[in-house]
CSV table of C-alpha atoms in Angstrom, one decimal:
chain,number,residue,atom,x,y,z
P,28,UNK,CA,-26.2,20.1,-50.8
P,29,UNK,CA,-28.9,21.2,-53.2
P,30,UNK,CA,-32.5,20.9,-52.0
P,31,UNK,CA,-34.6,18.1,-53.3
P,32,UNK,CA,-37.1,19.0,-56.0
P,33,UNK,CA,-40.6,18.7,-54.7
P,34,UNK,CA,-43.9,18.9,-56.6
P,35,UNK,CA,-46.4,21.1,-54.8
P,36,UNK,CA,-49.3,19.0,-56.0
P,37,UNK,CA,-47.8,15.7,-54.6
P,38,UNK,CA,-47.2,14.6,-51.0
P,39,UNK,CA,-45.4,11.4,-49.8
P,40,UNK,CA,-47.9,9.6,-47.6
P,41,UNK,CA,-45.1,7.7,-45.8
P,42,UNK,CA,-43.2,10.9,-44.9
P,43,UNK,CA,-42.7,11.7,-41.2
P,44,UNK,CA,-42.4,15.4,-41.7
P,45,UNK,CA,-44.6,17.7,-39.6
P,46,UNK,CA,-44.4,20.5,-42.1
P,47,UNK,CA,-47.7,21.0,-44.0
P,48,UNK,CA,-48.6,23.1,-46.9
P,49,UNK,CA,-51.9,24.7,-47.2
P,50,UNK,CA,-52.3,23.8,-50.8
P,51,UNK,CA,-51.8,20.1,-50.0
P,52,UNK,CA,-54.4,19.8,-47.3
P,53,UNK,CA,-57.0,18.2,-49.6
P,54,UNK,CA,-54.5,15.7,-51.1
P,55,UNK,CA,-53.2,14.9,-47.7
P,56,UNK,CA,-56.6,14.1,-46.4
P,57,UNK,CA,-57.4,11.8,-49.2
P,58,UNK,CA,-54.0,10.1,-49.0
P,59,UNK,CA,-54.4,9.7,-45.2
P,60,UNK,CA,-57.8,8.1,-45.6
P,61,UNK,CA,-56.6,5.7,-48.2
P,62,UNK,CA,-53.6,4.8,-46.0
P,63,UNK,CA,-55.8,4.1,-43.0
P,64,UNK,CA,-58.1,1.9,-45.1
P,65,UNK,CA,-55.2,0.0,-46.5
P,66,UNK,CA,-53.6,-0.5,-43.0
P,67,UNK,CA,-57.0,-1.7,-41.6
P,68,UNK,CA,-57.3,-4.2,-44.4
P,69,UNK,CA,-53.8,-5.5,-43.8
P,70,UNK,CA,-54.5,-5.7,-40.1
P,71,UNK,CA,-57.7,-7.7,-40.6
P,72,UNK,CA,-55.9,-10.0,-43.0
P,73,UNK,CA,-53.1,-10.5,-40.5
P,74,UNK,CA,-55.6,-11.4,-37.8
P,75,UNK,CA,-57.4,-13.9,-40.0
P,76,UNK,CA,-54.1,-15.5,-40.9
P,77,UNK,CA,-53.1,-15.7,-37.3
P,78,UNK,CA,-56.4,-17.5,-36.4
P,79,UNK,CA,-55.8,-20.0,-39.2
P,80,UNK,CA,-52.2,-20.7,-38.3
P,81,UNK,CA,-51.6,-20.9,-34.6
P,82,UNK,CA,-48.2,-21.2,-33.0
P,83,UNK,CA,-47.0,-24.8,-32.4
P,84,UNK,CA,-46.4,-24.2,-28.7
P,85,UNK,CA,-50.0,-22.9,-28.3
P,86,UNK,CA,-51.6,-26.0,-29.8
P,87,UNK,CA,-51.7,-28.1,-26.6
P,88,UNK,CA,-53.0,-25.2,-24.5
P,89,UNK,CA,-55.3,-23.0,-26.4
P,90,UNK,CA,-57.3,-25.8,-28.2
P,91,UNK,CA,-57.1,-28.5,-25.5
P,92,UNK,CA,-60.9,-28.4,-25.0
P,93,UNK,CA,-61.5,-29.6,-28.5
P,94,UNK,CA,-60.2,-33.0,-27.6
P,95,UNK,CA,-62.8,-33.5,-24.9
P,96,UNK,CA,-66.4,-33.6,-26.1
P,97,UNK,CA,-69.4,-33.9,-23.7
P,98,UNK,CA,-72.4,-36.1,-24.6
P,99,UNK,CA,-76.0,-35.0,-24.5
P,100,UNK,CA,-76.2,-35.4,-20.7
P,101,UNK,CA,-73.1,-33.3,-20.1
P,102,UNK,CA,-71.0,-36.3,-19.2
P,103,UNK,CA,-67.3,-37.0,-20.1
P,104,UNK,CA,-67.8,-40.7,-20.1
P,105,UNK,CA,-67.8,-40.8,-23.9
P,106,UNK,CA,-64.4,-39.0,-24.1
P,107,UNK,CA,-62.9,-41.5,-21.6
P,108,UNK,CA,-64.2,-44.4,-23.6
P,109,UNK,CA,-62.8,-43.0,-26.8
P,110,UNK,CA,-59.3,-42.8,-25.2
P,111,UNK,CA,-59.7,-46.4,-24.0
P,112,UNK,CA,-60.8,-47.4,-27.5
P,113,UNK,CA,-57.6,-45.9,-29.0
P,114,UNK,CA,-55.6,-47.8,-26.6
P,115,UNK,CA,-57.4,-51.0,-27.5
P,116,UNK,CA,-56.8,-50.4,-31.2
P,117,UNK,CA,-53.1,-50.0,-30.6
P,118,UNK,CA,-53.0,-53.3,-28.7
P,119,UNK,CA,-55.0,-55.1,-31.4
P,120,UNK,CA,-52.5,-53.9,-33.9
P,121,UNK,CA,-49.6,-55.5,-31.9
P,122,UNK,CA,-48.7,-59.0,-32.8
P,123,UNK,CA,-50.5,-61.5,-30.5
P,124,UNK,CA,-48.4,-64.5,-31.6
P,125,UNK,CA,-45.3,-65.6,-29.7
P,126,UNK,CA,-42.2,-63.8,-30.8
P,127,UNK,CA,-38.6,-64.6,-29.9
P,128,UNK,CA,-37.5,-61.8,-27.6
P,129,UNK,CA,-34.6,-61.1,-25.4
P,130,UNK,CA,-35.7,-60.9,-21.7
P,131,UNK,CA,-32.2,-60.0,-20.4
P,132,UNK,CA,-31.6,-56.5,-21.6
P,133,UNK,CA,-28.8,-54.0,-21.2
P,134,UNK,CA,-29.7,-50.5,-22.1
P,135,UNK,CA,-27.5,-47.3,-22.1
P,136,UNK,CA,-29.6,-44.1,-22.0
P,137,UNK,CA,-27.8,-41.2,-23.8
P,138,UNK,CA,-29.1,-37.8,-22.8
P,139,UNK,CA,-28.5,-34.6,-24.8
P,140,UNK,CA,-27.2,-32.1,-22.3
P,141,UNK,CA,-26.2,-29.4,-24.8
P,142,UNK,CA,-27.4,-25.8,-24.8
P,143,UNK,CA,-30.1,-26.7,-27.3
P,144,UNK,CA,-32.0,-28.5,-24.6
P,145,UNK,CA,-32.8,-25.1,-22.9
P,146,UNK,CA,-35.3,-24.2,-25.7
P,147,UNK,CA,-38.9,-23.7,-24.6
P,148,UNK,CA,-40.7,-25.2,-27.5
P,149,UNK,CA,-41.6,-28.0,-25.1
P,150,UNK,CA,-42.8,-26.8,-21.7
P,151,UNK,CA,-41.2,-25.9,-19.3
P,152,UNK,CA,-38.0,-26.7,-21.3
P,153,UNK,CA,-36.7,-29.6,-23.3
P,154,UNK,CA,-34.3,-30.4,-20.5
P,155,UNK,CA,-36.8,-30.5,-17.7
P,156,UNK,CA,-39.3,-32.5,-19.8
P,157,UNK,CA,-36.6,-34.9,-20.8
P,158,UNK,CA,-35.6,-35.6,-17.2
P,159,UNK,CA,-39.3,-36.0,-16.2
P,160,UNK,CA,-40.0,-38.5,-18.9
P,161,UNK,CA,-36.7,-40.3,-18.4
P,162,UNK,CA,-37.5,-41.0,-14.8
P,163,UNK,CA,-41.0,-42.3,-15.7
P,164,UNK,CA,-39.4,-44.4,-18.5
P,165,UNK,CA,-36.9,-46.0,-16.1
P,166,UNK,CA,-39.7,-46.9,-13.6
P,167,UNK,CA,-41.8,-48.5,-16.4
P,168,UNK,CA,-38.8,-50.2,-18.0
P,169,UNK,CA,-37.7,-51.9,-14.9
P,170,UNK,CA,-41.3,-52.9,-14.2
P,171,UNK,CA,-41.6,-54.7,-17.5
P,172,UNK,CA,-38.0,-55.8,-17.7
P,173,UNK,CA,-36.9,-56.8,-14.1
P,174,UNK,CA,-33.9,-58.7,-15.4
P,175,UNK,CA,-32.5,-55.8,-17.3
P,176,UNK,CA,-29.9,-53.1,-16.4
P,177,UNK,CA,-29.6,-49.5,-17.4
P,178,UNK,CA,-26.7,-47.1,-17.6
P,179,UNK,CA,-26.8,-43.3,-18.2
P,180,UNK,CA,-24.4,-41.3,-20.3
P,181,UNK,CA,-24.6,-37.5,-21.0
P,182,UNK,CA,-23.6,-35.5,-24.1
P,183,UNK,CA,-22.3,-32.0,-23.5
P,184,UNK,CA,-19.3,-29.7,-24.2
P,185,UNK,CA,-18.2,-32.1,-27.1
P,186,UNK,CA,-17.6,-35.1,-24.8
P,187,UNK,CA,-19.4,-38.0,-23.4
P,188,UNK,CA,-19.9,-38.0,-19.6
P,189,UNK,CA,-20.8,-41.1,-17.6
P,190,UNK,CA,-23.6,-40.1,-15.3
P,191,UNK,CA,-24.6,-43.5,-13.9
P,192,UNK,CA,-23.0,-47.0,-14.1
P,193,UNK,CA,-24.9,-50.0,-15.5
P,194,UNK,CA,-27.2,-51.1,-12.7
P,195,UNK,CA,-30.2,-53.4,-12.2
P,196,UNK,CA,-31.6,-51.3,-9.3
P,197,UNK,CA,-34.0,-48.7,-10.5
P,198,UNK,CA,-33.4,-46.5,-7.4
P,199,UNK,CA,-29.7,-46.1,-8.4
P,200,UNK,CA,-30.7,-45.0,-11.9
P,201,UNK,CA,-33.4,-42.6,-10.6
P,202,UNK,CA,-30.9,-41.1,-8.1
P,203,UNK,CA,-28.5,-40.1,-10.8
P,204,UNK,CA,-31.3,-38.6,-12.9
P,205,UNK,CA,-32.7,-36.6,-10.0
P,206,UNK,CA,-29.5,-34.5,-9.5
P,207,UNK,CA,-30.5,-31.6,-11.8
P,208,UNK,CA,-27.5,-29.3,-10.9
P,209,UNK,CA,-25.1,-32.1,-12.0
P,210,UNK,CA,-26.8,-32.3,-15.4
P,211,UNK,CA,-26.9,-28.6,-16.3
P,212,UNK,CA,-26.8,-28.3,-20.1
P,213,UNK,CA,-23.9,-26.6,-21.8
P,214,UNK,CA,-21.9,-26.6,-25.1
P,215,UNK,CA,-22.5,-28.8,-28.1
P,216,UNK,CA,-23.2,-32.6,-28.0
P,217,UNK,CA,-21.0,-35.3,-29.5
P,218,UNK,CA,-22.7,-38.4,-30.7
P,219,UNK,CA,-19.6,-40.3,-31.5
P,220,UNK,CA,-17.9,-39.8,-28.1
P,221,UNK,CA,-21.1,-40.8,-26.3
P,222,UNK,CA,-21.8,-43.9,-28.4
P,223,UNK,CA,-18.1,-45.0,-28.0
P,224,UNK,CA,-18.4,-44.7,-24.3
P,225,UNK,CA,-21.7,-46.7,-24.3
P,226,UNK,CA,-20.2,-49.3,-26.6
P,227,UNK,CA,-17.1,-49.8,-24.4
P,228,UNK,CA,-19.3,-50.3,-21.3
P,229,UNK,CA,-21.2,-53.1,-23.1
P,230,UNK,CA,-18.2,-54.9,-24.6
P,231,UNK,CA,-18.0,-57.5,-21.9
P,232,UNK,CA,-21.7,-58.5,-21.9
P,233,UNK,CA,-22.6,-62.1,-22.9
P,234,UNK,CA,-24.1,-62.9,-26.3
P,235,UNK,CA,-27.5,-64.0,-24.8
P,236,UNK,CA,-28.3,-60.5,-23.6
P,237,UNK,CA,-29.3,-57.6,-25.7
P,238,UNK,CA,-27.2,-54.5,-26.2
P,239,UNK,CA,-29.3,-51.4,-26.7
P,240,UNK,CA,-28.6,-47.6,-26.8
P,241,UNK,CA,-31.4,-45.1,-26.5
P,242,UNK,CA,-30.6,-41.5,-27.6
P,243,UNK,CA,-32.7,-38.6,-26.6
P,244,UNK,CA,-31.4,-35.9,-28.9
P,245,UNK,CA,-32.5,-32.2,-29.1
P,246,UNK,CA,-29.7,-30.6,-31.1
P,247,UNK,CA,-29.3,-30.2,-34.8
P,248,UNK,CA,-25.5,-30.5,-34.7
P,249,UNK,CA,-22.9,-33.0,-33.4
P,250,UNK,CA,-19.2,-32.2,-32.6
P,251,UNK,CA,-17.3,-35.4,-33.4
P,252,UNK,CA,-13.5,-35.9,-33.3
P,253,UNK,CA,-13.5,-38.5,-36.1
P,254,UNK,CA,-15.7,-40.3,-38.6
P,255,UNK,CA,-18.9,-41.3,-36.9
P,256,UNK,CA,-19.6,-43.9,-39.7
P,257,UNK,CA,-16.7,-45.9,-38.3
P,258,UNK,CA,-18.4,-46.0,-34.9
P,259,UNK,CA,-21.7,-47.0,-36.7
P,260,UNK,CA,-19.9,-49.9,-38.3
P,261,UNK,CA,-18.5,-51.0,-35.0
P,262,UNK,CA,-21.9,-50.9,-33.4
P,263,UNK,CA,-23.3,-53.1,-36.2
P,264,UNK,CA,-20.4,-55.5,-35.7
P,265,UNK,CA,-21.0,-55.7,-32.0
P,266,UNK,CA,-24.8,-56.2,-32.5
P,267,UNK,CA,-25.8,-53.0,-30.7
P,268,UNK,CA,-29.3,-51.7,-31.4
P,269,UNK,CA,-29.5,-47.9,-31.5
P,270,UNK,CA,-32.8,-46.0,-31.2
P,271,UNK,CA,-33.2,-42.2,-31.4
P,272,UNK,CA,-35.9,-39.9,-30.1
P,273,UNK,CA,-35.4,-36.5,-31.7
P,274,UNK,CA,-36.8,-33.4,-30.2
P,275,UNK,CA,-35.9,-30.9,-32.9
P,276,UNK,CA,-35.9,-32.5,-36.4
P,277,UNK,CA,-34.7,-35.5,-38.3
P,278,UNK,CA,-31.0,-35.7,-39.2
P,279,UNK,CA,-29.6,-38.2,-41.7
P,280,UNK,CA,-27.0,-39.5,-39.3
P,281,UNK,CA,-29.7,-40.2,-36.7
P,282,UNK,CA,-31.8,-42.1,-39.3
P,283,UNK,CA,-28.7,-44.1,-40.4
P,284,UNK,CA,-27.9,-45.1,-36.8
P,285,UNK,CA,-31.4,-46.6,-36.4
P,286,UNK,CA,-31.8,-48.2,-39.8
P,287,UNK,CA,-28.4,-49.9,-39.9
P,288,UNK,CA,-28.6,-51.2,-36.3
P,289,UNK,CA,-32.3,-52.2,-36.4
P,290,UNK,CA,-33.5,-49.6,-33.9
P,291,UNK,CA,-36.5,-47.2,-34.0
P,292,UNK,CA,-36.5,-43.6,-34.9
P,293,UNK,CA,-39.0,-40.9,-34.1
P,294,UNK,CA,-39.4,-37.1,-34.0
P,295,UNK,CA,-41.5,-35.7,-31.2
P,296,UNK,CA,-44.1,-33.3,-32.4
P,297,UNK,CA,-45.3,-32.2,-28.9
P,298,UNK,CA,-45.1,-33.3,-25.3
P,299,UNK,CA,-47.6,-36.1,-25.5
P,300,UNK,CA,-46.1,-37.5,-28.7
P,301,UNK,CA,-42.6,-37.4,-27.1
P,302,UNK,CA,-43.9,-39.6,-24.2
P,303,UNK,CA,-45.6,-42.0,-26.6
P,304,UNK,CA,-42.6,-42.7,-28.8
P,305,UNK,CA,-40.4,-43.0,-25.8
P,306,UNK,CA,-42.6,-45.6,-24.0
P,307,UNK,CA,-42.8,-47.6,-27.2
P,308,UNK,CA,-39.3,-48.7,-26.4
P,309,UNK,CA,-40.2,-50.3,-23.1
P,310,UNK,CA,-41.1,-53.8,-24.5
P,311,UNK,CA,-38.1,-55.9,-25.5
P,312,UNK,CA,-37.4,-55.9,-29.2
P,313,UNK,CA,-37.7,-59.0,-31.3
P,314,UNK,CA,-34.5,-60.9,-31.5
P,315,UNK,CA,-32.8,-61.4,-34.8
P,316,UNK,CA,-32.9,-64.9,-36.2
P,317,UNK,CA,-29.4,-66.6,-36.2
P,318,UNK,CA,-29.0,-69.8,-38.1
P,319,UNK,CA,-27.7,-72.7,-36.0
P,320,UNK,CA,-24.5,-74.2,-37.2
P,321,UNK,CA,-25.0,-77.7,-38.5
P,322,UNK,CA,-28.7,-77.6,-37.7
P,323,UNK,CA,-31.9,-77.2,-39.7
P,324,UNK,CA,-31.8,-74.2,-41.9
P,325,UNK,CA,-33.5,-71.1,-40.5
P,326,UNK,CA,-33.9,-72.3,-36.9
P,327,UNK,CA,-32.5,-69.8,-34.5
P,328,UNK,CA,-29.9,-70.8,-32.0
P,329,UNK,CA,-31.1,-71.6,-28.4
P,330,UNK,CA,-28.3,-71.6,-25.9
P,331,UNK,CA,-28.7,-72.5,-22.2
P,332,UNK,CA,-27.4,-70.1,-19.6
P,333,UNK,CA,-26.7,-70.6,-15.9
P,334,UNK,CA,-28.7,-68.6,-13.3
P,335,UNK,CA,-28.6,-68.8,-9.5
P,336,UNK,CA,-31.6,-68.3,-7.1
P,337,UNK,CA,-30.2,-66.6,-3.9
P,338,UNK,CA,-31.2,-67.0,-0.3
P,339,UNK,CA,-32.6,-63.9,1.2
P,340,UNK,CA,-31.2,-62.8,4.6
P,341,UNK,CA,-33.7,-61.3,7.1
P,342,UNK,CA,-33.1,-58.0,8.9
P,343,UNK,CA,-32.4,-59.9,12.1
P,344,UNK,CA,-29.4,-61.8,10.8
P,345,UNK,CA,-25.9,-60.8,12.0
P,346,UNK,CA,-24.3,-57.9,10.1
P,347,UNK,CA,-21.7,-58.8,7.5
P,348,UNK,CA,-19.8,-57.2,4.6
P,349,UNK,CA,-21.4,-57.2,1.2
P,350,UNK,CA,-19.3,-58.1,-1.8
P,351,UNK,CA,-20.6,-55.3,-4.0
P,352,UNK,CA,-20.1,-52.2,-1.8
P,353,UNK,CA,-18.2,-53.5,1.2
P,354,UNK,CA,-20.9,-52.1,3.5
P,355,UNK,CA,-21.7,-53.7,6.8
P,356,UNK,CA,-25.4,-54.6,6.8
P,357,UNK,CA,-27.8,-57.3,8.0
P,358,UNK,CA,-30.2,-57.8,5.0
P,359,UNK,CA,-29.0,-59.0,1.7
P,360,UNK,CA,-28.9,-62.1,-0.6
P,361,UNK,CA,-26.5,-65.0,-0.6
P,362,UNK,CA,-25.0,-66.3,-3.9
P,363,UNK,CA,-25.9,-70.1,-4.2
P,364,UNK,CA,-22.5,-70.9,-5.7
P,365,UNK,CA,-19.9,-69.1,-3.6
P,366,UNK,CA,-22.1,-67.9,-0.7
P,367,UNK,CA,-21.0,-64.2,-1.2
P,368,UNK,CA,-23.4,-61.6,0.0
P,369,UNK,CA,-25.0,-59.1,-2.4
P,370,UNK,CA,-27.3,-56.2,-1.7
P,371,UNK,CA,-29.9,-56.4,-4.5
P,372,UNK,CA,-31.0,-58.8,-7.2
P,373,UNK,CA,-30.9,-59.2,-10.2
P,374,UNK,CA,-27.2,-58.8,-10.5
P,375,UNK,CA,-24.0,-60.6,-11.3
P,376,UNK,CA,-22.0,-61.9,-8.4
P,377,UNK,CA,-18.7,-60.0,-8.0
P,378,UNK,CA,-16.9,-63.1,-6.8
P,379,UNK,CA,-17.9,-65.9,-9.1
P,380,UNK,CA,-19.7,-64.0,-11.9
P,381,UNK,CA,-23.0,-66.0,-11.6
P,382,UNK,CA,-26.1,-64.2,-12.6
P,383,UNK,CA,-28.3,-64.0,-9.5
P,384,UNK,CA,-32.1,-63.6,-10.1
P,385,UNK,CA,-35.2,-64.2,-8.1
P,386,UNK,CA,-38.0,-66.4,-9.3
P,387,UNK,CA,-40.7,-63.6,-9.4
P,388,UNK,CA,-38.4,-61.5,-11.6
P,389,UNK,CA,-37.9,-64.4,-14.0
P,390,UNK,CA,-41.6,-65.2,-14.1
P,391,UNK,CA,-42.5,-61.5,-14.8
P,392,UNK,CA,-40.1,-61.3,-17.7
P,393,UNK,CA,-41.7,-64.4,-19.2
P,394,UNK,CA,-44.9,-62.6,-20.2
P,395,UNK,CA,-43.2,-60.8,-23.2
P,396,UNK,CA,-42.6,-64.2,-24.9
P,397,UNK,CA,-46.3,-65.3,-24.7
P,398,UNK,CA,-48.5,-62.2,-24.5
P,399,UNK,CA,-52.2,-62.4,-23.5
P,400,UNK,CA,-54.5,-62.6,-26.5
P,401,UNK,CA,-56.6,-59.5,-27.1
P,402,UNK,CA,-60.2,-59.8,-25.7
P,403,UNK,CA,-63.0,-59.6,-28.2
P,404,UNK,CA,-65.6,-56.9,-27.8
P,405,UNK,CA,-69.1,-58.2,-27.4
P,406,UNK,CA,-71.3,-56.4,-29.8
P,407,UNK,CA,-74.4,-58.5,-29.6
P,408,UNK,CA,-76.1,-60.4,-26.7
P,409,UNK,CA,-77.8,-62.9,-29.1
P,410,UNK,CA,-76.3,-66.3,-28.7
P,411,UNK,CA,-76.9,-69.9,-27.6
P,412,UNK,CA,-75.3,-69.5,-24.1
P,413,UNK,CA,-76.6,-67.5,-21.2
P,414,UNK,CA,-74.4,-64.3,-20.9
P,415,UNK,CA,-72.7,-63.8,-17.6
P,416,UNK,CA,-74.3,-61.3,-15.2
P,417,UNK,CA,-71.0,-60.0,-13.6
P,418,UNK,CA,-67.4,-59.5,-14.6
P,419,UNK,CA,-65.4,-62.7,-14.1
P,420,UNK,CA,-62.5,-60.8,-12.5
P,421,UNK,CA,-63.9,-58.1,-10.2
P,422,UNK,CA,-67.5,-59.5,-10.0
P,423,UNK,CA,-69.0,-56.1,-10.9
P,424,UNK,CA,-72.5,-56.4,-12.3
P,425,UNK,CA,-72.7,-55.6,-16.1
P,426,UNK,CA,-75.1,-52.9,-17.2
P,427,UNK,CA,-78.2,-54.1,-19.1
P,428,UNK,CA,-78.6,-50.8,-21.0
P,429,UNK,CA,-76.7,-50.2,-24.3
P,430,UNK,CA,-74.2,-47.4,-24.1
P,431,UNK,CA,-74.7,-44.8,-26.9
P,432,UNK,CA,-71.2,-43.3,-26.4
P,433,UNK,CA,-69.4,-46.6,-27.3
P,434,UNK,CA,-69.6,-46.2,-31.1
P,435,UNK,CA,-65.8,-46.3,-31.7
P,436,UNK,CA,-64.2,-49.3,-33.3
P,437,UNK,CA,-63.0,-51.8,-30.7
P,438,UNK,CA,-65.5,-50.8,-28.0
P,439,UNK,CA,-68.4,-52.9,-26.8
P,440,UNK,CA,-71.7,-51.2,-26.3
P,441,UNK,CA,-72.5,-53.6,-23.5
P,442,UNK,CA,-69.2,-53.1,-21.7
P,443,UNK,CA,-68.2,-56.7,-22.1
P,444,UNK,CA,-64.9,-58.1,-23.5
P,445,UNK,CA,-64.6,-61.9,-23.9
P,446,UNK,CA,-61.5,-64.0,-23.7
P,447,UNK,CA,-61.1,-66.1,-26.9
P,448,UNK,CA,-59.8,-69.1,-25.0
P,449,UNK,CA,-62.0,-69.4,-21.8
P,450,UNK,CA,-64.9,-67.4,-23.1
P,451,UNK,CA,-65.3,-65.4,-19.9
P,452,UNK,CA,-66.6,-61.9,-19.9
P,453,UNK,CA,-64.6,-59.0,-18.4
P,454,UNK,CA,-65.3,-55.3,-17.9
P,455,UNK,CA,-63.3,-52.6,-19.6
P,456,UNK,CA,-61.2,-51.8,-16.5
P,457,UNK,CA,-60.3,-55.4,-16.0
P,458,UNK,CA,-59.5,-55.8,-19.7
P,459,UNK,CA,-56.9,-52.9,-19.5
P,460,UNK,CA,-55.6,-54.2,-16.1
P,461,UNK,CA,-55.1,-57.8,-17.5
P,462,UNK,CA,-53.2,-56.7,-20.6
P,463,UNK,CA,-51.1,-53.9,-19.1
P,464,UNK,CA,-50.4,-55.0,-15.6
P,465,UNK,CA,-50.7,-58.7,-14.7
P,466,UNK,CA,-50.3,-60.1,-18.2
P,467,UNK,CA,-52.3,-63.2,-17.4
P,468,UNK,CA,-55.9,-64.0,-18.0
P,469,UNK,CA,-57.7,-64.8,-14.6
P,470,UNK,CA,-60.1,-67.2,-16.4
P,471,UNK,CA,-57.7,-69.6,-18.2
P,472,UNK,CA,-54.4,-68.6,-16.7
P,473,UNK,CA,-52.8,-68.0,-20.1
């Protein structure tokens, strides 16, 4: 092959050849200096761009100290009060009026167990974080909905796999979620197969209970055997509400599932946002208004349902077989209709089909129908009545000094929050405890 023509007065700066010419030493020195300067400018420009645009997975770690600001005395009390203020603002935005809700809920939790859940954009992995938040969600869900039941279905290898049967005992649901080796992700998910399995498990439920499906989806694909829109139409016909929490991105089919069935849809931006949008599904959803046949127009139907309050057997009672598991045990509950023995309540009697509940469970589910009114932040001590010296709930003495950190909207500079009905003052800790835990005002009992 003929040699390449080369100009003695020109040298390629990007050449990797070690052969040098004496006549090109000056040109090579100038070209090398210009190349170094250009590379340095590009390197500095790249560093500046990297500082401006940090990686998404670094956001919650490298800049976490920016969310906590100390006050002039070096205390973190102001940051804590700001977090409480944001919680109070979210509660104030919630409807305080009575809304018709379904207190007997049946929920099927659909977990994505595909290979996409092993991605590490959420630490440690999407799969581990999903299992952790799912267990916390189950505990909180049963605490707020003691009359409900949860079943678990997994999506992997193109099929739907039943992980846990529909149960009203939170320990049974947590047990099936704690077996990590049984839930190892593999293959592709199938939305249609999983939804069909969940729909078939709720086909026998009565009309007075809600039918809900919660999908935690981390993949961008779904491997379905047929037309998933036919499954969507069947869910709408059976009045099944589908909600989706996406970990990757929004897909049109996920949005259609939620919009057409009346569910909620959200895309998790980080770990904290994932938990927030998941726990927004803990309160029971508002019930759709159904016109009563032959009655006044627009009035929703109100049907009566039969419940049974069981008799609890002590541990010292003679052992007998339970109707649900055929286990010989002493403790249990007796059905008031057929006197069959069951292990836990709430449940449906396996002999006569009566719904067996306890009065504390029924009373705890009642607070969703009539929520506690938000307390009003006391911003001024000027008034006709003498202000209370201590909290009405915990009897802690109120501070007489004005807090300079409580400048956010919804926070009281005096640390006082007043019930609009009984006009008693409560501290910030009792305010949160009343609205989030006991759901009943200690002053007026509402």
